[in-house]
mmCIF file of C-alpha atoms in Angstrom:
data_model
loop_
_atom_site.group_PDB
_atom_site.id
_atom_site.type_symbol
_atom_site.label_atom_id
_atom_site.label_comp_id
_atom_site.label_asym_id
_atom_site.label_seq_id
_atom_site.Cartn_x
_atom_site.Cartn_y
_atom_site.Cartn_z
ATOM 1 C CA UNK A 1 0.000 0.000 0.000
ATOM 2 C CA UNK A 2 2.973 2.055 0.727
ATOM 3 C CA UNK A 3 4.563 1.791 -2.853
ATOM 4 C CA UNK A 4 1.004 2.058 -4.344
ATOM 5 C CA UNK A 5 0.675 5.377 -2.737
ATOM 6 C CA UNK A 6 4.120 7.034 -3.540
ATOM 7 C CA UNK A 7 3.992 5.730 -7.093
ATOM 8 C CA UNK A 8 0.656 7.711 -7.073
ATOM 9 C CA UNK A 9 1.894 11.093 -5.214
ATOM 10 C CA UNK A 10 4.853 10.467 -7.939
ATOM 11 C CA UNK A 11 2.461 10.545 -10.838
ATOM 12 C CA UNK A 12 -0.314 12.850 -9.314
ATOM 13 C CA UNK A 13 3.247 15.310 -8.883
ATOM 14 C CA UNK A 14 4.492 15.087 -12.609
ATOM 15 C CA UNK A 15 1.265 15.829 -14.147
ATOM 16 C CA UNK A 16 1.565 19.136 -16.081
ATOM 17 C CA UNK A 17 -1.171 21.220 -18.017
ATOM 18 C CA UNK A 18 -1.153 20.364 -21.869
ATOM 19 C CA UNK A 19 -0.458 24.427 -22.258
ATOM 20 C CA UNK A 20 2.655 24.165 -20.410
ATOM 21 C CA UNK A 21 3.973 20.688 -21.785
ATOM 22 C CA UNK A 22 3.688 22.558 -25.126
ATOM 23 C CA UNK A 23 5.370 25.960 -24.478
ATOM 24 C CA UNK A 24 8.337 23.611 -22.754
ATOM 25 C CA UNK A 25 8.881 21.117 -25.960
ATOM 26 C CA UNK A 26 8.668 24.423 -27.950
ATOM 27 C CA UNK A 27 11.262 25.600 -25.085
ATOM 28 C CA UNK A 28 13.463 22.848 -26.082
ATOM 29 C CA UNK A 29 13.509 22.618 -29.239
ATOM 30 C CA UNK A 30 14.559 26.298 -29.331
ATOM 31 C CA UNK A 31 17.215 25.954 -26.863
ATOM 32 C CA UNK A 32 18.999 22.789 -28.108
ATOM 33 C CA UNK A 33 18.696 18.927 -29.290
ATOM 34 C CA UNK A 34 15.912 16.455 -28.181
ATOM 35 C CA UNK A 35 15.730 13.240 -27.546
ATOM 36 C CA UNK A 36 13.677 12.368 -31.142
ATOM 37 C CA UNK A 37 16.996 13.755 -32.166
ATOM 38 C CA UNK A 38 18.781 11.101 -30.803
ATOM 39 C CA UNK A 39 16.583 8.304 -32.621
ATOM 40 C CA UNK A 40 18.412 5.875 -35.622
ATOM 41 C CA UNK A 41 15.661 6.545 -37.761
ATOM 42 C CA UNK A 42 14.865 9.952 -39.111
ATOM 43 C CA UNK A 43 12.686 11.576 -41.125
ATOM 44 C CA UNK A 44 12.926 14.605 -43.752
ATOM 45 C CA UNK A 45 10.801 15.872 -45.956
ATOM 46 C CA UNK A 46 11.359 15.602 -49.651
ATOM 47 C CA UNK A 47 9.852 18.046 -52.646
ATOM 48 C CA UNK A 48 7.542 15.966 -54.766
ATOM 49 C CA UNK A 49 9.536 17.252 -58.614
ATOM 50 C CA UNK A 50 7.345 16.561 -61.712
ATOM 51 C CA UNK A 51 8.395 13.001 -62.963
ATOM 52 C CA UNK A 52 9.805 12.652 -66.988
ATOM 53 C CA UNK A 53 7.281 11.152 -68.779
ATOM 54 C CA UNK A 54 9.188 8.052 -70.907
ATOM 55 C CA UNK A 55 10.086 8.141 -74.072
ATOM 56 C CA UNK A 56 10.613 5.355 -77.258
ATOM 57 C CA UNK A 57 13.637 4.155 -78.393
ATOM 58 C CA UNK A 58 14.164 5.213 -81.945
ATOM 59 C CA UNK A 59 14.195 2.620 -84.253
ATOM 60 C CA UNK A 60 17.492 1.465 -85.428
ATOM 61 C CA UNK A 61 18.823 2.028 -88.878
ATOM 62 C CA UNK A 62 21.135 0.054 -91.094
ATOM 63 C CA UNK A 63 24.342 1.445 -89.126
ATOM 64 C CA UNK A 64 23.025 -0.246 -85.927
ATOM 65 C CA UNK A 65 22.831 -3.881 -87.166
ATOM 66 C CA UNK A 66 24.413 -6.200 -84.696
ATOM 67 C CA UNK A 67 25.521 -3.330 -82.516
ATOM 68 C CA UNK A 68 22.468 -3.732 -79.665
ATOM 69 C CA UNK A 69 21.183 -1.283 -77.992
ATOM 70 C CA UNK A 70 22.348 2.466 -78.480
ATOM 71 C CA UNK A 71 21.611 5.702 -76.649
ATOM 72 C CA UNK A 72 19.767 8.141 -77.945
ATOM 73 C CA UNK A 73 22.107 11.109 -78.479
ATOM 74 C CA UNK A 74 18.983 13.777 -78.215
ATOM 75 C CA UNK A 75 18.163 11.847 -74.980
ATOM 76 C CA UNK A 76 21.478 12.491 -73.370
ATOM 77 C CA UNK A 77 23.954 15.472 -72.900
ATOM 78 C CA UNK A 78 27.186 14.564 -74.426
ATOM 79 C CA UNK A 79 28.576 15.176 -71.475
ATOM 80 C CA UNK A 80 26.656 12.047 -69.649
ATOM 81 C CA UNK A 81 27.821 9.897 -72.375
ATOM 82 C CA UNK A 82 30.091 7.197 -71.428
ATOM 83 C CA UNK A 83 33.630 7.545 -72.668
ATOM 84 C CA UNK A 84 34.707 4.359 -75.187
ATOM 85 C CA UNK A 85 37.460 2.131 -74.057
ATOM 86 C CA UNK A 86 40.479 2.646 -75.140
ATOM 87 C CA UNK A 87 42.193 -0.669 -74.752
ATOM 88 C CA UNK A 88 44.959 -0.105 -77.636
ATOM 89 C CA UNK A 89 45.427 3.307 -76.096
ATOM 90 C CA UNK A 90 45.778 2.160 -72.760
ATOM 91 C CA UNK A 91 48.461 -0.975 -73.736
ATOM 92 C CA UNK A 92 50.749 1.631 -75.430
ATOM 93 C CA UNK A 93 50.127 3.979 -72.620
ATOM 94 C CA UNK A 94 51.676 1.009 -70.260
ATOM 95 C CA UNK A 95 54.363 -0.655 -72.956
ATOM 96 C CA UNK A 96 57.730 0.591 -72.027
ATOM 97 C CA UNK A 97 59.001 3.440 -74.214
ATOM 98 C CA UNK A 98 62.257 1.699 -74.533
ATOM 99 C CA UNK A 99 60.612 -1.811 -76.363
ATOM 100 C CA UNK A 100 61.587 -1.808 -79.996
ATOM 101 C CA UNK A 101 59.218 -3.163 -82.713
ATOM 102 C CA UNK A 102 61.024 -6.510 -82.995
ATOM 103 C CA UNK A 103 59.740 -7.040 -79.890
ATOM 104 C CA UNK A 104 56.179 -7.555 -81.105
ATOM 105 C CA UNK A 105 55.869 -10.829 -83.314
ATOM 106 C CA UNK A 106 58.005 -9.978 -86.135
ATOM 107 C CA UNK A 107 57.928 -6.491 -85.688
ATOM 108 C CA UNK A 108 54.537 -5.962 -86.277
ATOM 109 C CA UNK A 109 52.627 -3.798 -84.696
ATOM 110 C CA UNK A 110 49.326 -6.006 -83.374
ATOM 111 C CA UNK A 111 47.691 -2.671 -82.223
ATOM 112 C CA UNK A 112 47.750 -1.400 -85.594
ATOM 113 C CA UNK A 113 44.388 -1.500 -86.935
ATOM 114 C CA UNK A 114 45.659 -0.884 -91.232
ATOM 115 C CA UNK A 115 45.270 -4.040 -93.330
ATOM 116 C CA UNK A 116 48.461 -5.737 -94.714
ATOM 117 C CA UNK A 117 47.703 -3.924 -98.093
ATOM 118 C CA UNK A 118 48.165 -0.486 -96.508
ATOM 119 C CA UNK A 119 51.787 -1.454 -96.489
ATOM 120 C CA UNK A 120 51.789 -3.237 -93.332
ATOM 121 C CA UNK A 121 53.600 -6.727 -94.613
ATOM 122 C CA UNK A 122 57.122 -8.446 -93.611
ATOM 123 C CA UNK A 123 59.029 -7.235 -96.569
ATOM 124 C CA UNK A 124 58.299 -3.638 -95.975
ATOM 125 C CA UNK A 125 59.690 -3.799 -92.438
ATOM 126 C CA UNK A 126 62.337 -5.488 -93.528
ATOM 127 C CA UNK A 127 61.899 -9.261 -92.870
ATOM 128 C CA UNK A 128 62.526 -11.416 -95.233
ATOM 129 C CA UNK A 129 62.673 -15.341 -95.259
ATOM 130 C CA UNK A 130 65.422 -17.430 -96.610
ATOM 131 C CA UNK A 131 65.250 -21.272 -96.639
ATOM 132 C CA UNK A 132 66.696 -21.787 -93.231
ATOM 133 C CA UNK A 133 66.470 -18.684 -91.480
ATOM 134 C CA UNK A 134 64.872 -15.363 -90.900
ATOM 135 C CA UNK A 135 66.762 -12.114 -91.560
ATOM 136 C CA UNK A 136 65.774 -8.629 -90.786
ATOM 137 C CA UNK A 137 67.702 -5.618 -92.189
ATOM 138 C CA UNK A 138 66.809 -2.202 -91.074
ATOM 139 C CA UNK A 139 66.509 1.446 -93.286
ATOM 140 C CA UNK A 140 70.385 2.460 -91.360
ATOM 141 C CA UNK A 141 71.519 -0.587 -92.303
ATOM 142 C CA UNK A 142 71.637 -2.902 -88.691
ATOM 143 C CA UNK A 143 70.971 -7.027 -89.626
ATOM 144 C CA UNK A 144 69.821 -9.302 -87.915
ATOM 145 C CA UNK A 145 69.698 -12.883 -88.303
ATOM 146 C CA UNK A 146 68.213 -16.078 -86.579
ATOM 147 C CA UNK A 147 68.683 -19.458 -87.625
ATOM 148 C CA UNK A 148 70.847 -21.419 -90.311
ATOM 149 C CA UNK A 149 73.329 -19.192 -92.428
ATOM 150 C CA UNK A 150 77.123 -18.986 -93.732
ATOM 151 C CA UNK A 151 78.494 -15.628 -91.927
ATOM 152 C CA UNK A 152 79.993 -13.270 -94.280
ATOM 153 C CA UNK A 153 83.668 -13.090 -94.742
ATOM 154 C CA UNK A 154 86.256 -11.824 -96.205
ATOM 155 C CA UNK A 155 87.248 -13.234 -100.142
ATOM 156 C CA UNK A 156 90.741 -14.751 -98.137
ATOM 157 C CA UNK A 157 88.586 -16.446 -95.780
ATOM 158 C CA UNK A 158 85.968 -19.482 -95.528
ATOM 159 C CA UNK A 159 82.796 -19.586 -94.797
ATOM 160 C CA UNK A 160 81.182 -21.966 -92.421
ATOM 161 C CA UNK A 161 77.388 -22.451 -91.543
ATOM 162 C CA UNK A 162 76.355 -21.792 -88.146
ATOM 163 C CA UNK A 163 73.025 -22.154 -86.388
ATOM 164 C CA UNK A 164 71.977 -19.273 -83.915
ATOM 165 C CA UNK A 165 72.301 -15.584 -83.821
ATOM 166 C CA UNK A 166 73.984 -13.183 -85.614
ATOM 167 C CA UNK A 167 73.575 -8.991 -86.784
ATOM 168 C CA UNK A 168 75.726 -7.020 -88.683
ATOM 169 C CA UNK A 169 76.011 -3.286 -89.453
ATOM 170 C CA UNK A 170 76.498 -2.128 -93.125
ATOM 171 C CA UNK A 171 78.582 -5.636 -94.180
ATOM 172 C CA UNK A 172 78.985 -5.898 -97.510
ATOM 173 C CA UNK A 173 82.132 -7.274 -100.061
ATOM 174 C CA UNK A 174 84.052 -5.098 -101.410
ATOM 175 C CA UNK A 175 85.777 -1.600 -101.245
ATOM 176 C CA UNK A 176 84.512 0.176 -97.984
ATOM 177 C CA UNK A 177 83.687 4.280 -98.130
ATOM 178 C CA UNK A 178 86.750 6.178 -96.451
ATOM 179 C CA UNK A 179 86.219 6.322 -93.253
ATOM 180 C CA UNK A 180 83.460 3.844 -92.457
ATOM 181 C CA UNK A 181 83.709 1.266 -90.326
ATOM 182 C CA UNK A 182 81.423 -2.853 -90.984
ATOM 183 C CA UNK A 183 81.141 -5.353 -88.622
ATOM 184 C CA UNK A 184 79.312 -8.502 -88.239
ATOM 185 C CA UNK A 185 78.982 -11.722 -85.446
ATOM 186 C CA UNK A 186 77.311 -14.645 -84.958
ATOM 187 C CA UNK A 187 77.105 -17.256 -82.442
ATOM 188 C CA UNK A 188 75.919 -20.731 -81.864
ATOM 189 C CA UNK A 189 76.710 -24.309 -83.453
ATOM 190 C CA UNK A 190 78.395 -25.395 -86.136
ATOM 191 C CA UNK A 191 75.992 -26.956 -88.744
ATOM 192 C CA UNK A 192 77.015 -30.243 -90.181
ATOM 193 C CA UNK A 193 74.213 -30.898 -91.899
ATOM 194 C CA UNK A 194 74.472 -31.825 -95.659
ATOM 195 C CA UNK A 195 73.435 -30.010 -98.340
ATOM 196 C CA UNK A 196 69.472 -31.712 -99.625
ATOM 197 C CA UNK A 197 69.370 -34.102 -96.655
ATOM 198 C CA UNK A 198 66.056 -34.660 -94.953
ATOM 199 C CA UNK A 199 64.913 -35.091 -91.931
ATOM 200 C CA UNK A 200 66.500 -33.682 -88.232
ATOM 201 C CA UNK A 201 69.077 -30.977 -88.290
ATOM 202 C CA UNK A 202 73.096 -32.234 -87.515
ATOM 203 C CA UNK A 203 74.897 -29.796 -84.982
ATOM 204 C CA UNK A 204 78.373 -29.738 -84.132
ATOM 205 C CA UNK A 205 79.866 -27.911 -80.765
ATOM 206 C CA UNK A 206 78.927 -23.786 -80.005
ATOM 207 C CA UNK A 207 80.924 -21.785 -82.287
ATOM 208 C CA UNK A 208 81.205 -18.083 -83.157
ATOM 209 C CA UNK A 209 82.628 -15.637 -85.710
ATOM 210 C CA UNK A 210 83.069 -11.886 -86.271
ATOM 211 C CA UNK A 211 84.395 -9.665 -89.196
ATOM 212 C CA UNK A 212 85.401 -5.948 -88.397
ATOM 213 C CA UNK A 213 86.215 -3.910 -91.833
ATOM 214 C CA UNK A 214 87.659 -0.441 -92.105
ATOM 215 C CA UNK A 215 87.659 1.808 -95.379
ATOM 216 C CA UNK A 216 91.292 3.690 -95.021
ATOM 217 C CA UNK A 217 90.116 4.676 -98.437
ATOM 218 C CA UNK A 218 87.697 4.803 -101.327
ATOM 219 C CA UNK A 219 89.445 1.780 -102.817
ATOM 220 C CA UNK A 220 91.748 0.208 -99.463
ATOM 221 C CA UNK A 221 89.900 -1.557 -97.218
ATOM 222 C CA UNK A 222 91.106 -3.272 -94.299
ATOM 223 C CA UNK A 223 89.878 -6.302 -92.925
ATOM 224 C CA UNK A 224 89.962 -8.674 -89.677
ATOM 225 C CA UNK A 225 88.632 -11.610 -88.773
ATOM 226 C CA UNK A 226 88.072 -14.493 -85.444
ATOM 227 C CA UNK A 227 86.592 -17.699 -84.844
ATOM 228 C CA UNK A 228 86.552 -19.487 -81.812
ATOM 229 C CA UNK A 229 85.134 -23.257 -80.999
ATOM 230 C CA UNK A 230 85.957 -25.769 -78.000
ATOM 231 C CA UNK A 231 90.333 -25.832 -78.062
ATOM 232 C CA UNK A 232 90.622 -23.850 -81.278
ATOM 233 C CA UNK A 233 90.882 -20.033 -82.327
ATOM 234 C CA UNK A 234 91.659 -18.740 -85.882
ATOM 235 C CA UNK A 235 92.503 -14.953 -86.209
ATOM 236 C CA UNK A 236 93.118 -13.417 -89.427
ATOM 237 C CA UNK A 237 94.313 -9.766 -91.204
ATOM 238 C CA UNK A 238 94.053 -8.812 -94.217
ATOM 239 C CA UNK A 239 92.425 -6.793 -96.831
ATOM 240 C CA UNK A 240 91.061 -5.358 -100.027
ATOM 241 C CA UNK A 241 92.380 -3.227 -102.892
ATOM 242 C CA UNK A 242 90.055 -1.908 -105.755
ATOM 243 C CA UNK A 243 91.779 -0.579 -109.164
ATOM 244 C CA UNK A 244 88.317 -0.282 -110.891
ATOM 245 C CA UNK A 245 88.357 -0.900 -114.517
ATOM 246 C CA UNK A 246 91.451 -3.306 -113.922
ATOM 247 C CA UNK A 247 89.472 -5.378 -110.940
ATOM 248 C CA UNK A 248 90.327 -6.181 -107.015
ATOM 249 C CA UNK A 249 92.670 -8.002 -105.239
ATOM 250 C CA UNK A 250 92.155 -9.066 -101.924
ATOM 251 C CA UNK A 251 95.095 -11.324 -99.499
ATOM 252 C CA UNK A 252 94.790 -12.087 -95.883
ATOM 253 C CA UNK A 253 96.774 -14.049 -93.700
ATOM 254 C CA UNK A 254 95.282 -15.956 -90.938
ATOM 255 C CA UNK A 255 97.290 -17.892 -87.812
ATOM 256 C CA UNK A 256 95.127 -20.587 -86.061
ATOM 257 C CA UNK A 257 95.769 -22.851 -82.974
ATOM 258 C CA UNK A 258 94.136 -25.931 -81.907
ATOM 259 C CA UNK A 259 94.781 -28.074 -78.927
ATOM 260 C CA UNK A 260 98.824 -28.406 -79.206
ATOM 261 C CA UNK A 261 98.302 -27.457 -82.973
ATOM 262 C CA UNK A 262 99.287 -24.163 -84.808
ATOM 263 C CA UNK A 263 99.272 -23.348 -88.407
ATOM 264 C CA UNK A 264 99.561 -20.527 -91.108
ATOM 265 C CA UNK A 265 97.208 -20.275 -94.193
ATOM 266 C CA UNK A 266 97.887 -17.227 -96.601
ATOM 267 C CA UNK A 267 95.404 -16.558 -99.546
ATOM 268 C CA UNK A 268 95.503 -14.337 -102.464
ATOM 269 C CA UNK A 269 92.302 -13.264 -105.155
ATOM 270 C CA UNK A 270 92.194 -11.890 -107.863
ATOM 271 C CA UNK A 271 88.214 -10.791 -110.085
ATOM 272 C CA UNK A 272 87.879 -9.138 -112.568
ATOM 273 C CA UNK A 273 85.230 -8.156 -115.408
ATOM 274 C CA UNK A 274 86.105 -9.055 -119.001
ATOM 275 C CA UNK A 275 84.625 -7.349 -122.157
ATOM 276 C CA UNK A 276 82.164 -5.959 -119.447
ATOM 277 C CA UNK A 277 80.070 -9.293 -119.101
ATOM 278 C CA UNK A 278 82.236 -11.973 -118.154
ATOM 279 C CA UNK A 279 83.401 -12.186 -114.772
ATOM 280 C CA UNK A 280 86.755 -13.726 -114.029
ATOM 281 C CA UNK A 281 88.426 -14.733 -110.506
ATOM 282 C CA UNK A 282 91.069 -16.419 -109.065
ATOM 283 C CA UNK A 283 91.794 -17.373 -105.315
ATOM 284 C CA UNK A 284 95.102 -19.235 -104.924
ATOM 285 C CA UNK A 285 95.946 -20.952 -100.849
ATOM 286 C CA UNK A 286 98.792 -22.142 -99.586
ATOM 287 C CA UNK A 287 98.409 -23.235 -95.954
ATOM 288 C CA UNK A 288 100.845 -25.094 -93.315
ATOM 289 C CA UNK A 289 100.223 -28.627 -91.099
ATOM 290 C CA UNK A 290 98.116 -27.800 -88.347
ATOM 291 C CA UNK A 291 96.064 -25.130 -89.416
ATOM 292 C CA UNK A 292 91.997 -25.384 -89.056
ATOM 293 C CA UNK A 293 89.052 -22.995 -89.032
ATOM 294 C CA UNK A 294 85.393 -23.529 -87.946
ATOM 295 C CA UNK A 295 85.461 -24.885 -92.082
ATOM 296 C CA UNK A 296 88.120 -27.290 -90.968
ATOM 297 C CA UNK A 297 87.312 -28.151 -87.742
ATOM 298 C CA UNK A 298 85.038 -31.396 -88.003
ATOM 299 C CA UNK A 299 87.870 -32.979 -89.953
ATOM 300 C CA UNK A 300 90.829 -31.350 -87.728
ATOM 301 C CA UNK A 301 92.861 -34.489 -87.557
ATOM 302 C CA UNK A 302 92.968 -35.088 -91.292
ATOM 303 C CA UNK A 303 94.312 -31.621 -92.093
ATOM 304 C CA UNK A 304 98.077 -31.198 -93.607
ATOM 305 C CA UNK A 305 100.043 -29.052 -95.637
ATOM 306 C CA UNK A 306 98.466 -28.156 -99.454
ATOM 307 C CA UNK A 307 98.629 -25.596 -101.956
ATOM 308 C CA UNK A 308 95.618 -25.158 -104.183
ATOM 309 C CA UNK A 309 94.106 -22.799 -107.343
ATOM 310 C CA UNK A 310 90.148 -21.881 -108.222
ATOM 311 C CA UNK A 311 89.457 -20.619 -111.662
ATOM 312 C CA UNK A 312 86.146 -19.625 -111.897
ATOM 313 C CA UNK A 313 84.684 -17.783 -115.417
ATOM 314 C CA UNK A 314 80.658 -16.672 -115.449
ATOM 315 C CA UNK A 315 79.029 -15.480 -117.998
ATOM 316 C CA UNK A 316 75.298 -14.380 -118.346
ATOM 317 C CA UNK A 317 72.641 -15.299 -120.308
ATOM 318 C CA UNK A 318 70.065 -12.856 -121.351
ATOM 319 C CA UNK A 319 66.702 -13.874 -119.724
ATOM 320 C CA UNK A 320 68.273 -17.505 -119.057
ATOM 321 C CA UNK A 321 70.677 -16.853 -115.944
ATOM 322 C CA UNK A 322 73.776 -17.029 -115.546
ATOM 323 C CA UNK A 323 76.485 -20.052 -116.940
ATOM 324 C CA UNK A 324 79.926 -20.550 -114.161
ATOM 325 C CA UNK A 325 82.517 -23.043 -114.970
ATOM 326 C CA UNK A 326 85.638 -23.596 -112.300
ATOM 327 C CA UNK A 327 88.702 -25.274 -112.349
ATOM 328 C CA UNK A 328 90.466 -26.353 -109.257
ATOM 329 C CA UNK A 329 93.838 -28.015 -108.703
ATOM 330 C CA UNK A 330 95.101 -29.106 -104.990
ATOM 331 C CA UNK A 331 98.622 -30.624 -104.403
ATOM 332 C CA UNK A 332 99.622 -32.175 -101.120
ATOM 333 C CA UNK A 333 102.861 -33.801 -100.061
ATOM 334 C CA UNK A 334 100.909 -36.768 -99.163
ATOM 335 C CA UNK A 335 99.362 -38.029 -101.916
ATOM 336 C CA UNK A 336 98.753 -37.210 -106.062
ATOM 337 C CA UNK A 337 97.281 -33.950 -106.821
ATOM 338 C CA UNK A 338 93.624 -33.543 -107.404
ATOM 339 C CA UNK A 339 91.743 -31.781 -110.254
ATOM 340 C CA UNK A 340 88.285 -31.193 -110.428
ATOM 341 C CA UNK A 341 86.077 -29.425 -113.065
ATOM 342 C CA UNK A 342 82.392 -27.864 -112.240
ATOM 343 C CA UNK A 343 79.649 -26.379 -114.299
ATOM 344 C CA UNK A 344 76.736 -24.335 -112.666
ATOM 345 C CA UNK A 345 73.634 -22.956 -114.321
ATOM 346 C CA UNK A 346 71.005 -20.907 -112.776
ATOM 347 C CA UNK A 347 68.538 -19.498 -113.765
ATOM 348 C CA UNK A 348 64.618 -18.011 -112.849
ATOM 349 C CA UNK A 349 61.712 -20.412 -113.788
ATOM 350 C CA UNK A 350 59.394 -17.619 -112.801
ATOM 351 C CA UNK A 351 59.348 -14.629 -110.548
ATOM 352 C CA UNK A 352 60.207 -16.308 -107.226
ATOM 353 C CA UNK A 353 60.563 -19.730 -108.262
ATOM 354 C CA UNK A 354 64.734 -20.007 -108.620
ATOM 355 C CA UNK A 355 66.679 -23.222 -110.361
ATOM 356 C CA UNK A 356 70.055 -23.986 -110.139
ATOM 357 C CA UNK A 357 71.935 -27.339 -111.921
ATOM 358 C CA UNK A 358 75.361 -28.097 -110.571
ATOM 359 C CA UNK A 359 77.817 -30.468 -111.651
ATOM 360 C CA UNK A 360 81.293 -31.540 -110.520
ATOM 361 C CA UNK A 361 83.983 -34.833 -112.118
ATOM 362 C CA UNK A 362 87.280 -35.053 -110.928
ATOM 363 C CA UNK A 363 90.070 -35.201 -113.239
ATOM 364 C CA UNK A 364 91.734 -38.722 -112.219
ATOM 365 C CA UNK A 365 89.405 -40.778 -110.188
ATOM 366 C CA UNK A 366 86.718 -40.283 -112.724
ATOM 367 C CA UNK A 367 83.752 -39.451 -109.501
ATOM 368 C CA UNK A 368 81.641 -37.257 -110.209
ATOM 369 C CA UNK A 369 78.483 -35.410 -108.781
ATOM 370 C CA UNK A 370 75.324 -33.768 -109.888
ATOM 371 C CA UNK A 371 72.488 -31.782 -108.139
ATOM 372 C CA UNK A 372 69.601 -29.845 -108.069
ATOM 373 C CA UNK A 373 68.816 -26.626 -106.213
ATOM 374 C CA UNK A 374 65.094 -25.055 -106.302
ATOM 375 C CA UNK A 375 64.827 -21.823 -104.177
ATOM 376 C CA UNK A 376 60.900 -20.198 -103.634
ATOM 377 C CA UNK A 377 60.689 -17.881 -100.859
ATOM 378 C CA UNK A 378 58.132 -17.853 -98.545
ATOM 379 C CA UNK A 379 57.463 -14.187 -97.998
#
């Protein structure tokens, strides 16, 4: 009865006119925050705008086949309109400005959205492919090469076939411009595979070469050269000499060790053109025991002292090629000297379709061999 009766004074005490209860939440609310305020939920009142009435697509016309839906460029401000994306723009934006072109599959540009007949092929950015390899040569002259090829080298020197990777910067035979410097290297294996045979490729051990010429004038040029395989390294000097009218000469000599093997080999050549057609040359060797180059190297034990002589006369056909004979003579102190005559025609079947007939008898043993050579490029 006790609690009854406070909890009733209590009440009976807190009761306040409706006039006043008003004029104190109006109180409060002037004076600060209430505890509606407080609440997780609240409520604001929002202006009730005019709503858009829709409107139709337009119907699509013959530009819009297959494209789906479009917006309506009336519809939209242009600048609502979502920007394209730029995927090609944003891959170039990201590719490092120091990638060259030969990066991309060989050197094309995949981003590039012309058609190969714009001008876009292999051959105009300089690729072109030979029957075992790919070479790429560049408008300042810079070559590069990848796969199965006989480096160039000097006319006193031979020329193996390697497998692998090689460039070069403005090679070419000949008299070198005054002043200008040619180089050229390759590395990888030696290729022993023979000429026409099918089937896998034959590699010997990692080899290299390299050819550094020097024009110390319009018509000297000087040349070096270096190979290097497993136990053996060939370095030779020499160079060229142009009289014009009256031909070139070119003579090197080269000094080459192998294992507990050294050896000499000095070469002179002579070409010349007669009546203005006919092209004439002679290369005459003399080498010591001992000697091998990456030419010799397979066959290294078998190598000995010789002297030998190549005549070789070509003479062109009009529309029908060109006709080479040769003549070569090799003596060495081991055994009777050797002769052997060749013939060589070749000629164009059609515009990229090439023929060649070669064929070789030796003097004294009667052997003799023929073949056939048919060259279409691929590019």
């Amino acid at each position: 009865m006790k609690i009854s009766t406070v909890l009733a004074g209590v009440a009976a005490g807190l009761m306040i006119p409706a006039g006043a209860a008003v004029h104190a939440q109006a109180d409060i609310a002037q004076n600060g925050p209430t505890l509606r305020d407080l609440a997780p939920v609240q409520t604001y009142s929002v202006p009730d705008n005019d709503r858009v009435a829709p409107r139709p697509l337009p119907p699509p016309d013959d530009g819009d086949a297959g494209s789906g839906l479009r917006v309506d460029d009336a519809a939209a401000p242009a600048a609502d309109q979502p920007e394209p994306l730029d995927l090609k723009g944003t891959w170039r934006r990201l590719r490092p400005a120091y990638a060259p072109g030969a990066w991309q599959p060989m050197g094309l540009d995949v981003l590039d959205d012309r058609a190969p007949a714009s001008g876009q092929t292999m051959a105009s950015l300089g690729w072109s492919l030979g029957s075992k390899n790919w070479r790429y040569t560049s408008s300042g002259g810079l070559g590069l090469t990848l796969g199965n090829v006989s480096p160039t080298t000097p006319a006193w020197a031979s020329s193996p076939t390697l497998g692998g990777v090689g460039f070069s910067n403005g090679l070419s035979q000949g008299a070198t411009a005054a002043g200008q410097w040619q180089y050229s290297a390759m590395v990888g294996a030696l290729d022993y595979t023979p000429s026409g045979a099918e089937g896998g490729l034959d590699y010997g051990p990692a080899a290299g070469a390299s050819v550094l010429r020097y024009g110390l004038s319009n018509d000297l040029t000087l040349e070096s050269q270096l190979e290097t395989a497993p136990s053996m390294n060939t370095i030779g000097l020499g160079g060229t000499y142009d009289m014009r009218q009256w031909g070139a000469w070119s003579a090197g000599v080269a000094r080459a060790t192998q294992e507990m093997d050294d050896g000499m080999r000095y070469r002179v050549g002579y070409q010349t053109s007669l009546l203005g057609r006919l092209q004439l040359s002679w290369l005459g060797e003399r080498r010591s025991a001992g000697f091998s180059d990456l030419s010799l190297y397979r066959n290294f034990a078998d190598n000995e002292a010789q002297t030998s002589n190549l005549w070789k006369l070509t003479v062109p056909l009009d529309g029908y090629g060109s006709l080479s004979g040769s003549y070569q003579a090799t003596e060495t102190p081991s055994g009777p000297p050797v002769e052997v005559f060749g013939v060589s025609h070749q000629f164009a079947l059609s515009q990229n379709v090439k023929l060649a007939l070669q064929a070789q008898r030796q003097r004294y043993t009667g052997d003799y061999d023929v073949g056939l050579q048919l060259s279409i490029p691929l590019n």
